[in-house]
Amino acid sequence: MPKKTYLIKCTAFLAALVLLGLIYYCKNPKVASEYHSPKVLATHYNGENYVGSETCMECHANIYSDHLKTAHYNTSAVANEKKILGNFEPPANVLDLEYVKFTMEHQVDSFFQHTEYKNRLNTNRPSSFDVVIGSGVRGQSYLTWQGDKLFQLQSSYHKPADSWVNSPGYPTYAIERPVRDGCIRCHVTFAKNKNIGEGNQYDKDQIIYGIDCERCHRPAAKHVSYQRKKPKAEQSKFMLKIDSLSRQKRLDICAQCHSGARNNQLKGNPFSFLTGENLDEYSQNISIVGSSDQLDVHGNQYGLLTNSECFKQTATMDCTTCHDPHKNQKGNTSYFNQKCMACHSADKTTCSVETFQTKSMDDNCIACHMPEMRSKSIMIKLNQKDSIESSFKIRTHLIKIYTEKDWSNDGSNAPEVQ
Ligand code: HEC
Ligand code: HEC
Ligand code: HEC
Ligand code: HEC
Ligand code: HEC
Ligand code: HEC
Ligand code: HEC
């Protein structure tokens, strides 16, 4: 074969190969290996990787789309016009305290808090709204970055009054509170602290906002990778089976954020605990409260529920007896009533109040037995000048028979029966 034809044939063969490769690539823009090993969003301290709920969508479509509507998913986010609920239009954009006045300003895509000291001439540089905390059921707080350090803004938003308020627990002069793991651990899926649990310096690329699937199900990179390589597999791998866990371990999933502050860190840091482990080995509440009336309704549904007869006298009740963790079920009274009736129907213990009375309330069991009570731990001053204090009302999880004494202690009225 003359050298020239050989060279032409070789080039043609190579060109064809490149063309084939190009066609394949255009048809499958996502290279297979990229699909099989999804992008890692963050790495837990135990080395497992988080990949985010978008990767779950293709196989768990319904759970994925329901979850987007939950308070959990929306409890934190990068700040933007849609996420920030507070008002930036004058005159509603002001928080006027005794020694300081804050003015909220909106510029194109950025949002700022300006500080004006009343007893000093100097001014601070404006702080930007960078992170939103709270889905907005009751209110929102906002965080700001200074380099890689995270701080809380003093201005918070109070939904019922639709106005700016001093952040709970803040004085009436200006301060800046560093935001450590202990504060954000219940409002984000994961955050990597540069000094683990100590300071407020974070790896900004390793924060997963919102309470996403992997906070309750553990980091899922291996599961996603395996299932994608074996799309026909009916059995799953590398995913903890929650229904095979003990009652306590199932409760611990929710208790990590719904059982009080748990400020006494015994092991690891606020993000080390993962579902399937024993939560009490990681953290506990500092004061062990003696009786259930001393538990605050804010953030301790676990403590209240476990003090209720329904819980104590059954072997299986846990949070998922009444809640579907993937759905937003707020206000769905008839759904919750059915949950009560599953154990309190005709042949078991029924309500001893006259049927006509419960019927006149649409069988709303929770209005009388799990009423909304005032939280004593979060007080908000709506107006610093006449110092009106307003508290949040939160649905108690102490299921019991409420008496006149309970209602007067709470400063509210018993639900009305016609
Ligand atoms: C390529 C498909 C696929 C992807 C992607 C996927 N899963 Fe799965 N997953 C499955 C299959 C198949 C099962 C077993 C059958 C079932 O329960 O639906 C399963 C089961 C589960 C279970 C139940 C536990 C068990 O072993 O039965 C959980 C929890 C779970 N997946 C969570 C997730 C999360 C969280 C993500 C995203 C981070 C995810 N999955 C992504 C296919 C997938
Ligand atoms: C131990 C877990 C935990 C910690 C720590 C925690 N929160 Fe919360 N937070 C909750 C829970 C649970 C709720 C929902 C209301 C309830 O049950 O009391 C909530 C509600 C909120 C809300 C209202 C959300 C809404 O949509 O109405 C805001 C705002 C908020 N928290 C901000 C903060 C800030 C700021 C910090 C840090 C200083 C913080 N939280 C620390 C668990 C926590
Ligand atoms: C707040 C915690 C929490 C979050 C967030 C969460 N799950 Fe779950 N998930 C649970 C619990 C608890 C169970 C067990 C339910 C039971 O046994 O009744 C469960 C069960 C499951 C199951 C198996 C049983 C079923 O219902 O089919 C799958 C699959 C699943 N979750 C996927 C997901 C995916 C995907 C996401 C995110 C889009 C997600 N979960 C978010 C707590 C959570
Ligand atoms: C990582 C912390 C965390 C975990 C784990 C967690 N929650 Fe929550 N939960 C929160 C926070 C924070 C809120 C308040 C969200 C908001 O409104 O901004 C909340 C709100 C709720 C609400 C009120 C929803 C609404 O629409 O107002 C319910 C119900 C709830 N959680 C149940 C559960 C159950 C059940 C589990 C366990 C399967 C669980 N949570 C696990 C932190 C958590
Ligand atoms: C016996 C049924 C039942 C059980 C068990 C139960 N809950 Fe609830 N929970 C309810 C009802 C009913 C509501 C009120 C729903 C609404 O606002 O429409 C509620 C509301 C909540 C809220 C929102 C409170 C508020 O006022 O914003 C949180 C948070 C919550 N539950 C967490 C939990 C956790 C965590 C567990 C397990 C420790 C749990 N629940 C177990 C029935 C139950
Ligand atoms: C898993 C089963 C179960 C569920 C679900 C359940 N309970 Fe109960 N409940 C019990 C048991 C068992 C007792 C204790 C036996 C008794 O009082 O007769 C009890 C006791 C009670 C009592 C009497 C408490 C006391 O201190 O005397 C009330 C009131 C009550 N339940 C209301 C409710 C309401 C309201 C719901 C729904 C939000 C509910 N229960 C859901 C099993 C359950
Ligand atoms: C109008 C308020 C109201 C409503 C609505 C209501 N209850 Fe009751 N319930 C009471 C009162 C008050 C008692 C105590 C009566 C007594 O001891 O004489 C009681 C007692 C009970 C008991 C204890 C019975 C016993 O003798 O030990 C149970 C269980 C119970 N209720 C369940 C329910 C369930 C389930 C529903 C929803 C179908 C419900 N209740 C609706 C007010 C109410």
XYZ file of C-alpha atoms and ligand atoms in Angstrom:
719
model
C 0.000 0.000 0.000
C 1.439 3.368 -0.969
C 2.194 5.472 2.063
C -0.188 8.266 0.947
C -3.401 6.149 0.725
C -2.546 4.618 4.097
C -2.333 8.071 5.622
C -5.649 9.161 4.035
C -7.384 5.989 5.299
C -6.015 6.518 8.766
C -7.156 10.139 8.882
C -10.615 9.201 7.566
C -10.913 6.487 10.229
C -9.893 8.887 12.980
C -12.276 11.576 11.681
C -15.140 9.061 11.681
C -14.319 8.137 15.284
C -14.344 11.778 16.369
C -17.663 12.291 14.534
C -19.210 9.256 16.239
C -17.985 10.501 19.589
C -19.460 13.907 18.859
C -22.861 12.436 17.897
C -22.871 10.323 21.083
C -21.939 13.341 23.176
C -24.667 15.526 21.614
C -27.292 12.880 22.212
C -26.147 12.383 25.835
C -25.074 15.824 26.938
C -24.561 14.541 30.481
C -21.577 12.287 30.308
C -22.499 8.943 31.834
C -19.857 9.132 34.532
C -21.173 12.506 35.643
C -24.668 11.049 35.918
C -23.393 8.073 37.885
C -21.449 10.217 40.352
C -23.617 13.287 41.004
C -22.101 16.581 42.098
C -21.159 16.604 45.771
C -22.656 19.600 47.613
C -20.963 19.010 50.961
C -19.148 16.311 52.914
C -20.266 15.278 56.389
C -17.643 14.931 59.143
C -17.899 11.131 58.749
C -16.823 11.377 55.088
C -20.267 10.701 53.526
C -21.340 13.024 50.693
C -24.506 15.121 50.303
C -25.944 15.459 46.792
C -29.190 17.434 47.339
C -32.860 16.627 46.685
C -32.784 17.475 42.974
C -30.974 14.187 42.453
C -33.877 12.299 44.116
C -36.488 13.846 41.790
C -36.201 11.336 38.931
C -37.032 8.332 41.134
C -39.039 9.780 44.049
C -41.014 12.365 42.062
C -44.053 12.677 44.345
C -42.107 12.931 47.568
C -39.791 15.450 45.918
C -42.572 17.762 44.735
C -44.534 17.552 48.026
C -41.399 18.299 49.989
C -40.805 21.587 48.128
C -43.969 22.950 49.788
C -42.983 22.142 53.373
C -41.888 24.578 56.062
C -38.812 22.344 56.428
C -37.626 22.815 52.873
C -38.330 26.558 53.019
C -36.863 27.248 56.447
C -33.671 28.804 55.079
C -32.464 30.149 51.760
C -30.117 32.568 50.073
C -31.861 35.945 50.416
C -33.669 37.327 47.377
C -36.760 39.373 46.587
C -39.071 36.348 46.715
C -37.717 34.916 49.966
C -37.545 38.082 52.096
C -41.038 38.825 53.437
C -40.254 42.094 55.262
C -41.344 45.422 53.763
C -38.760 47.728 52.127
C -41.177 50.523 51.152
C -41.143 53.705 53.298
C -42.542 54.343 55.857
C -42.893 50.631 56.736
C -39.154 49.970 56.251
C -38.042 51.265 59.665
C -37.296 49.614 63.014
C -37.080 52.395 65.589
C -35.576 51.336 68.945
C -34.581 53.353 72.000
C -30.907 53.933 71.091
C -30.783 52.996 67.427
C -32.811 53.247 64.271
C -32.587 50.732 61.417
C -33.769 51.506 57.899
C -34.218 48.764 55.335
C -33.254 49.586 51.774
C -33.685 47.713 48.488
C -31.241 48.367 45.584
C -31.743 46.351 42.384
C -30.908 42.804 43.558
C -29.535 43.715 46.984
C -31.164 44.391 50.332
C -29.557 46.365 53.163
C -30.040 47.278 56.818
C -28.736 50.806 57.587
C -27.845 51.641 61.191
C -28.283 55.107 62.714
C -27.122 55.545 66.335
C -29.219 58.048 68.274
C -26.536 59.048 70.780
C -23.521 59.049 68.447
C -22.567 60.764 65.208
C -20.784 57.912 63.475
C -22.641 55.482 61.277
C -22.011 51.865 60.444
C -21.576 50.587 56.940
C -24.843 48.996 55.794
C -25.240 45.240 56.339
C -26.666 43.178 53.534
C -29.448 40.600 53.838
C -27.667 37.423 52.694
C -29.529 34.495 54.261
C -33.195 34.136 55.246
C -34.115 31.980 58.271
C -37.786 30.947 58.661
C -40.360 29.876 56.089
C -42.500 32.753 57.324
C -45.226 30.897 59.242
C -44.611 33.230 62.208
C -41.666 35.293 61.093
C -38.170 35.472 59.688
C -34.678 36.352 60.836
C -31.881 37.392 58.515
C -28.159 36.686 58.447
C -25.303 38.649 56.926
C -21.833 37.620 55.768
C -18.705 39.552 56.683
C -16.136 37.647 54.666
C -16.647 34.061 55.775
C -18.125 35.092 59.152
C -21.862 34.859 59.684
C -23.874 37.320 61.838
C -27.570 37.802 62.602
C -29.187 41.117 61.650
C -30.974 42.885 64.480
C -34.105 43.463 62.387
C -36.455 40.493 62.156
C -39.850 40.238 60.530
C -43.010 39.404 62.498
C -45.694 37.895 60.273
C -48.841 38.440 62.395
C -48.086 42.176 62.717
C -46.564 42.351 59.216
C -43.782 44.538 60.571
C -40.104 44.727 61.478
C -39.281 43.805 65.084
C -36.197 43.654 67.248
C -34.843 40.087 66.992
C -35.945 38.027 70.028
C -33.612 38.524 72.990
C -31.851 41.624 71.555
C -31.333 44.839 73.589
C -32.619 48.253 72.425
C -29.108 49.364 71.380
C -27.254 47.976 68.374
C -25.387 44.692 68.666
C -24.152 42.088 66.237
C -24.599 38.439 67.120
C -22.259 35.846 65.645
C -24.165 32.872 64.239
C -22.620 29.603 65.341
C -23.526 25.987 64.562
C -25.810 25.938 67.597
C -28.071 28.545 65.990
C -28.299 27.269 62.414
C -28.226 23.540 63.074
C -32.045 23.293 63.147
C -32.597 25.505 60.113
C -30.146 24.123 57.514
C -29.366 20.605 56.267
C -25.649 21.014 56.793
C -23.034 23.721 57.302
C -19.281 23.224 57.525
C -17.781 25.301 60.276
C -14.096 26.138 59.855
C -13.507 25.682 63.592
C -16.082 22.938 64.129
C -18.826 24.161 66.440
C -16.759 27.005 67.872
C -16.777 30.224 65.886
C -18.925 31.709 63.128
C -16.534 31.126 60.205
C -17.946 28.825 57.538
C -16.915 27.185 54.309
C -19.438 29.112 52.208
C -19.466 26.448 49.494
C -20.584 23.761 51.935
C -23.882 25.096 53.278
C -27.038 23.282 52.233
C -30.017 25.564 52.904
C -33.448 24.248 53.887
C -34.098 20.971 55.704
C -33.631 18.625 52.825
C -34.056 14.837 52.419
C -30.526 14.072 53.509
C -30.939 15.710 56.930
C -33.418 12.977 57.884
C -32.149 10.192 55.598
C -28.359 10.711 55.927
C -26.038 11.806 53.094
C -27.146 9.860 50.003
C -24.389 10.019 47.356
C -23.799 6.243 47.411
C -27.525 5.435 47.105
C -28.012 7.803 44.150
C -24.929 6.493 42.405
C -25.926 2.839 42.917
C -29.583 3.287 41.839
C -28.558 5.244 38.760
C -26.145 2.523 37.666
C -28.827 -0.114 38.271
C -32.037 1.586 37.100
C -33.931 -1.716 37.032
C -33.088 -2.649 40.620
C -36.227 -2.792 42.738
C -34.296 -3.128 45.959
C -32.486 -0.088 47.174
C -28.994 0.012 48.594
C -27.006 2.359 50.827
C -30.132 3.932 52.339
C -31.168 3.479 55.928
C -34.579 1.800 56.267
C -36.374 4.054 58.740
C -39.239 1.621 59.285
C -36.785 -0.926 60.681
C -35.486 1.466 63.377
C -36.561 1.313 67.022
C -39.191 3.794 68.232
C -36.559 5.850 70.045
C -34.354 6.123 66.957
C -37.348 7.134 64.845
C -38.219 9.790 67.439
C -34.596 10.966 67.465
C -34.858 11.997 63.790
C -37.302 14.720 64.795
C -35.989 15.229 68.326
C -32.645 16.558 67.043
C -34.565 19.813 66.341
C -37.874 19.469 68.213
C -36.772 18.636 71.773
C -35.494 21.952 73.139
C -32.112 23.633 72.783
C -29.968 20.554 73.654
C -27.088 22.911 74.405
C -25.103 20.329 76.320
C -22.954 18.849 73.547
C -21.496 15.581 74.852
C -19.858 14.283 71.686
C -18.931 15.718 68.274
C -20.556 18.988 67.196
C -24.126 20.140 66.472
C -24.058 18.560 62.980
C -22.452 15.193 63.827
C -25.579 13.247 64.774
C -27.076 11.232 61.898
C -30.325 9.247 61.789
C -29.892 5.742 63.165
C -27.542 6.865 65.949
C -28.422 7.479 69.590
C -29.173 11.215 69.986
C -28.715 11.340 73.776
C -25.081 10.269 73.327
C -24.493 13.455 71.316
C -26.442 16.132 73.141
C -28.851 16.774 75.980
C -30.803 19.661 77.423
C -28.947 21.547 80.148
C -31.782 21.618 82.644
C -33.797 18.461 82.877
C -37.264 19.825 83.565
C -39.196 18.094 86.302
C -42.772 18.352 85.154
C -44.488 18.728 81.845
C -45.966 22.153 82.710
C -42.445 23.560 82.816
C -41.752 22.583 79.216
C -42.195 25.429 76.792
C -44.433 24.848 73.782
C -41.731 26.360 71.546
C -39.595 23.754 69.927
C -40.138 20.897 72.369
C -42.870 18.795 70.804
C -40.857 15.718 71.753
C -40.792 16.497 75.485
C -44.505 17.301 75.531
C -45.649 14.323 73.498
C -43.622 11.844 75.521
C -45.325 13.173 78.677
C -48.793 12.443 77.243
C -50.870 9.374 78.098
C -51.390 8.583 74.384
C -47.641 8.132 74.066
C -46.987 6.489 77.420
C -49.739 3.920 77.033
C -48.925 2.785 73.512
C -45.841 1.035 72.174
C -45.683 2.509 68.716
C -46.738 6.164 68.761
C -44.086 8.476 67.304
C -44.142 11.707 65.290
C -45.064 9.935 62.041
C -48.224 8.477 63.653
C -49.783 11.876 62.932
C -47.323 13.650 60.577
C -46.279 12.756 57.057
C -42.758 14.193 57.119
C -42.868 14.873 53.360
C -46.058 16.936 53.276
C -47.260 20.342 54.344
C -50.298 19.430 56.462
C -50.838 22.674 58.324
C -54.519 23.372 58.981
C -55.673 19.938 57.813
C -57.920 19.382 60.852
C -59.961 16.498 59.485
C -56.780 14.578 58.656
C -55.533 14.967 62.232
C -58.931 14.061 63.742
C -58.834 10.778 61.848
C -55.467 10.100 63.439
C -57.028 10.491 66.931
C -59.976 8.336 65.943
C -57.656 5.529 64.854
C -57.159 4.885 68.587
C -60.182 6.626 70.142
C -63.080 5.270 68.097
C -66.227 3.613 69.451
C -64.777 0.377 70.799
C -61.767 2.022 72.483
C -61.541 5.083 74.789
C -63.787 7.777 73.422
C -64.243 11.376 74.437
C -66.300 11.597 77.620
C -67.650 15.012 76.656
C -71.187 14.857 75.192
C -71.101 13.926 71.524
C -73.242 16.934 70.555
C -70.562 19.200 72.013
C -67.711 17.660 70.051
C -69.934 17.531 66.928
C -70.678 21.249 67.259
C -66.923 21.718 66.963
C -66.652 19.530 63.868
C -65.045 16.832 65.989
C -62.048 19.092 66.247
C -60.247 16.999 68.868
C -57.087 19.094 68.820
C -58.905 22.382 69.615
C -59.588 21.025 73.128
C -56.825 18.443 73.677
C -53.835 19.959 71.821
C -54.685 23.665 71.971
C -52.480 26.518 70.814
C -50.715 27.920 73.883
C -48.440 30.891 74.422
C -44.691 30.347 74.282
C -42.879 31.819 77.260
C -39.482 31.527 75.628
C -39.946 33.724 72.579
C -41.284 37.148 73.425
C -41.311 39.889 70.843
C -41.564 43.604 71.563
C -43.764 44.939 68.788
C -43.361 48.554 69.748
C -40.449 49.681 71.889
C -42.156 52.906 72.969
C -45.129 51.426 74.745
C -43.301 48.080 75.072
C -46.179 45.855 74.121
C -44.951 42.320 74.407
C -46.421 39.736 72.173
C -45.796 36.038 72.384
C -46.113 33.349 69.784
C -48.883 30.806 70.086
C -47.758 27.304 69.327
C -49.749 24.057 69.178
C -48.942 22.137 72.343
C -48.082 18.440 72.071
C -49.118 17.684 75.632
C -52.302 15.766 74.770
C -54.577 15.897 77.818
C -57.814 17.174 79.328
C -57.407 20.933 79.725
C -59.104 22.562 82.694
C -60.049 26.138 83.617
C -56.761 26.395 85.510
C -54.692 25.621 82.392
C -56.539 28.253 80.381
C -56.155 30.962 83.014
C -52.429 30.154 83.431
C -52.076 30.710 79.695
C -54.118 33.907 79.847
C -56.478 32.690 77.155
C -60.016 31.323 76.828
C -61.163 27.741 76.514
C -62.427 26.878 73.032
C -66.106 27.850 72.675
C -68.780 25.213 72.451
C -72.263 26.290 71.314
C -32.096 6.209 40.144
C -33.196 6.095 41.066
C -33.068 6.629 42.481
C -32.549 7.842 42.905
C -31.854 8.909 42.066
C -32.809 7.914 44.326
N -33.441 6.773 44.769
Fe -34.073 6.359 46.631
N -34.733 4.542 46.053
C -34.724 4.067 44.754
C -35.325 2.736 44.707
C -35.519 1.874 43.458
C -35.720 2.428 46.036
C -36.423 1.169 46.545
C -37.896 1.196 46.223
C -38.618 2.326 46.857
O -38.677 2.399 48.081
O -39.123 3.196 46.111
C -35.348 3.597 46.831
C -35.588 3.688 48.197
C -35.316 4.820 48.968
C -35.649 4.962 50.369
C -36.354 3.940 51.250
C -35.354 3.081 51.950
C -35.302 1.723 51.380
O -34.184 1.190 51.315
O -36.347 1.192 50.973
C -35.243 6.199 50.759
C -35.340 6.797 52.153
C -34.663 6.835 49.596
N -34.717 5.986 48.522
C -34.163 8.119 49.601
C -33.587 8.738 48.493
C -33.042 10.065 48.512
C -33.018 10.968 49.723
C -32.575 10.323 47.253
C -31.889 11.585 46.752
C -30.781 12.098 47.554
C -32.827 9.143 46.450
N -33.438 8.200 47.236
C -32.476 9.014 45.109
C -34.228 4.721 43.654
C -33.620 5.962 43.658
C -33.168 23.331 68.579
C -33.561 23.708 67.259
C -33.604 25.176 66.903
C -32.595 26.110 67.061
C -31.219 25.926 67.669
C -33.115 27.341 66.489
N -34.391 27.153 66.030
Fe -35.562 28.540 65.130
N -37.107 27.215 65.120
C -37.034 25.898 65.497
C -38.346 25.274 65.375
C -38.686 23.830 65.715
C -39.219 26.272 64.892
C -40.720 26.120 64.603
C -41.590 26.671 65.698
C -41.574 25.888 66.995
O -41.793 24.693 67.045
O -41.330 26.506 68.018
C -38.395 27.494 64.736
C -38.859 28.710 64.282
C -38.054 29.791 63.958
C -38.500 30.980 63.267
C -39.910 31.251 62.781
C -40.094 30.500 61.491
C -41.426 30.690 60.853
O -41.534 30.300 59.667
O -42.356 31.176 61.467
C -37.410 31.821 63.126
C -37.360 33.174 62.443
C -36.293 31.149 63.763
N -36.719 29.919 64.263
C -35.007 31.678 63.846
C -33.973 31.094 64.555
C -32.669 31.705 64.756
C -32.242 33.063 64.242
C -31.936 30.816 65.499
C -30.512 30.977 66.025
C -30.325 32.080 66.968
C -32.779 29.648 65.746
N -34.005 29.857 65.163
C -32.385 28.526 66.445
C -35.916 25.238 65.932
C -34.723 25.849 66.262
C -38.123 15.761 58.264
C -37.481 14.526 57.938
C -37.599 13.991 56.519
C -37.324 14.654 55.351
C -36.893 16.105 55.170
C -37.519 13.696 54.289
N -37.900 12.484 54.799
Fe -38.283 10.778 53.738
N -38.875 9.857 55.454
C -38.797 10.396 56.727
C -39.331 9.450 57.691
C -39.424 9.658 59.188
C -39.730 8.309 56.942
C -40.385 7.036 57.485
C -41.861 7.202 57.409
C -42.602 6.112 58.113
O -42.023 5.080 58.419
O -43.797 6.324 58.353
C -39.411 8.601 55.549
C -39.634 7.709 54.483
C -39.159 7.912 53.190
C -39.198 6.921 52.117
C -39.706 5.486 52.217
C -41.123 5.364 52.551
C -42.051 6.133 51.652
O -42.758 7.018 52.179
O -42.098 5.838 50.446
C -38.652 7.510 50.995
C -38.488 6.891 49.618
C -38.275 8.864 51.372
N -38.594 9.067 52.708
C -37.667 9.769 50.525
C -37.458 11.111 50.830
C -37.030 12.105 49.866
C -36.714 11.831 48.414
C -36.964 13.297 50.530
C -36.626 14.672 49.989
C -37.317 15.098 48.781
C -37.322 13.023 51.924
N -37.630 11.696 52.051
C -37.332 13.978 52.939
C -38.310 11.635 57.066
C -37.966 12.628 56.162
C -32.939 19.876 61.149
C -33.979 20.203 62.106
C -35.332 19.565 61.974
C -35.623 18.220 61.872
C -34.654 17.052 61.780
C -37.064 18.126 61.888
N -37.611 19.382 61.970
Fe -39.580 19.855 61.916
N -39.141 21.830 61.862
C -37.877 22.358 61.998
C -37.940 23.797 61.874
C -36.768 24.761 61.969
C -39.298 24.123 61.649
C -39.871 25.520 61.420
C -39.739 25.792 59.936
C -40.175 27.171 59.527
O -41.389 27.453 59.529
O -39.300 27.948 59.154
C -40.028 22.860 61.656
C -41.389 22.746 61.467
C -42.097 21.555 61.604
C -43.541 21.439 61.524
C -44.515 22.585 61.289
C -44.800 22.710 59.823
C -45.674 23.893 59.466
O -46.237 23.851 58.360
O -45.767 24.853 60.245
C -43.851 20.118 61.729
C -45.230 19.489 61.750
C -42.586 19.421 61.919
N -41.552 20.318 61.833
C -42.484 18.062 62.167
C -41.286 17.344 62.131
C -41.199 15.908 62.180
C -42.389 14.974 62.312
C -39.877 15.585 62.087
C -39.248 14.222 62.063
C -39.713 13.301 61.038
C -39.135 16.838 61.980
N -40.029 17.873 62.022
C -37.761 16.929 61.846
C -36.714 21.657 62.197
C -36.594 20.283 62.049
C -51.303 12.664 68.098
C -50.946 13.313 66.882
C -49.597 14.008 66.805
C -48.365 13.480 67.112
C -48.040 12.084 67.587
C -47.396 14.530 66.821
N -48.033 15.645 66.367
Fe -47.164 17.394 65.782
N -48.979 18.209 65.409
C -50.182 17.544 65.524
C -51.261 18.440 65.177
C -52.726 18.095 65.190
C -50.666 19.692 64.841
C -51.348 20.973 64.387
C -51.346 21.002 62.892
C -51.866 22.310 62.330
O -51.327 23.353 62.682
O -52.796 22.274 61.559
C -49.232 19.500 65.002
C -48.282 20.504 64.770
C -46.930 20.325 64.910
C -45.937 21.369 64.741
C -46.234 22.824 64.428
C -46.567 23.533 65.712
C -47.014 24.945 65.504
O -47.885 25.439 66.242
O -46.497 25.578 64.581
C -44.710 20.808 64.956
C -43.379 21.523 64.919
C -44.931 19.413 65.262
N -46.274 19.136 65.223
C -43.924 18.498 65.520
C -44.130 17.217 66.006
C -43.070 16.324 66.454
C -41.598 16.657 66.415
C -43.659 15.173 66.877
C -43.002 13.977 67.534
C -42.236 14.271 68.748
C -45.096 15.339 66.704
N -45.331 16.587 66.176
C -46.039 14.388 67.008
C -50.371 16.229 65.919
C -49.380 15.370 66.335
C -51.644 5.330 68.933
C -52.948 5.456 69.574
C -53.397 6.849 69.996
C -53.527 7.955 69.200
C -53.168 8.110 67.722
C -54.098 8.974 70.031
N -54.277 8.513 71.300
Fe -55.111 9.523 72.850
N -54.704 7.971 74.103
C -54.268 6.732 73.703
C -54.180 5.873 74.877
C -53.760 4.408 74.864
C -54.567 6.649 75.997
C -54.583 6.256 77.446
C -55.780 5.423 77.755
C -56.961 6.195 78.171
O -56.869 7.349 78.632
O -58.017 5.633 78.074
C -54.924 7.957 75.465
C -55.386 9.006 76.242
C -55.958 10.166 75.731
C -56.610 11.210 76.511
C -56.793 11.230 78.017
C -55.511 11.803 78.572
C -55.487 11.963 80.069
O -54.483 12.589 80.489
O -56.359 11.502 80.740
C -57.002 12.188 75.636
C -57.715 13.476 75.986
C -56.597 11.755 74.322
N -55.967 10.538 74.409
C -56.828 12.489 73.157
C -56.254 12.189 71.935
C -56.295 13.084 70.780
C -57.006 14.409 70.745
C -55.620 12.454 69.780
C -55.345 13.000 68.385
C -54.623 14.280 68.329
C -55.140 11.174 70.307
N -55.530 11.067 71.606
C -54.401 10.251 69.559
C -53.921 6.354 72.418
C -53.871 7.197 71.319
C -65.221 20.860 73.305
C -63.949 20.363 73.693
C -63.654 18.918 73.322
C -63.600 18.358 72.079
C -63.902 19.024 70.743
C -63.144 16.995 72.258
N -62.955 16.730 73.599
Fe -62.305 14.982 74.396
N -62.650 15.717 76.273
C -63.030 17.008 76.570
C -63.182 17.151 78.017
C -63.577 18.426 78.773
C -62.913 15.857 78.583
C -62.994 15.470 80.051
C -64.437 15.138 80.369
C -64.636 14.643 81.789
O -63.701 14.158 82.408
O -65.769 14.759 82.225
C -62.566 14.992 77.471
C -62.152 13.665 77.586
C -61.575 12.916 76.555
C -60.936 11.625 76.703
C -60.725 10.886 78.003
C -61.883 9.957 78.192
C -61.837 9.207 79.515
O -62.920 9.095 80.087
O -60.755 8.816 79.945
C -60.534 11.214 75.457
C -59.824 9.924 75.096
C -60.938 12.254 74.532
N -61.566 13.278 75.231
C -60.712 12.200 73.157
C -61.256 13.115 72.248
C -61.232 12.920 70.816
C -60.613 11.746 70.098
C -61.874 14.005 70.268
C -62.175 14.275 68.799
C -63.129 13.354 68.215
C -62.272 14.889 71.373
N -61.886 14.293 72.554
C -62.931 16.094 71.225
C -63.213 18.034 75.656
C -63.276 17.878 74.281
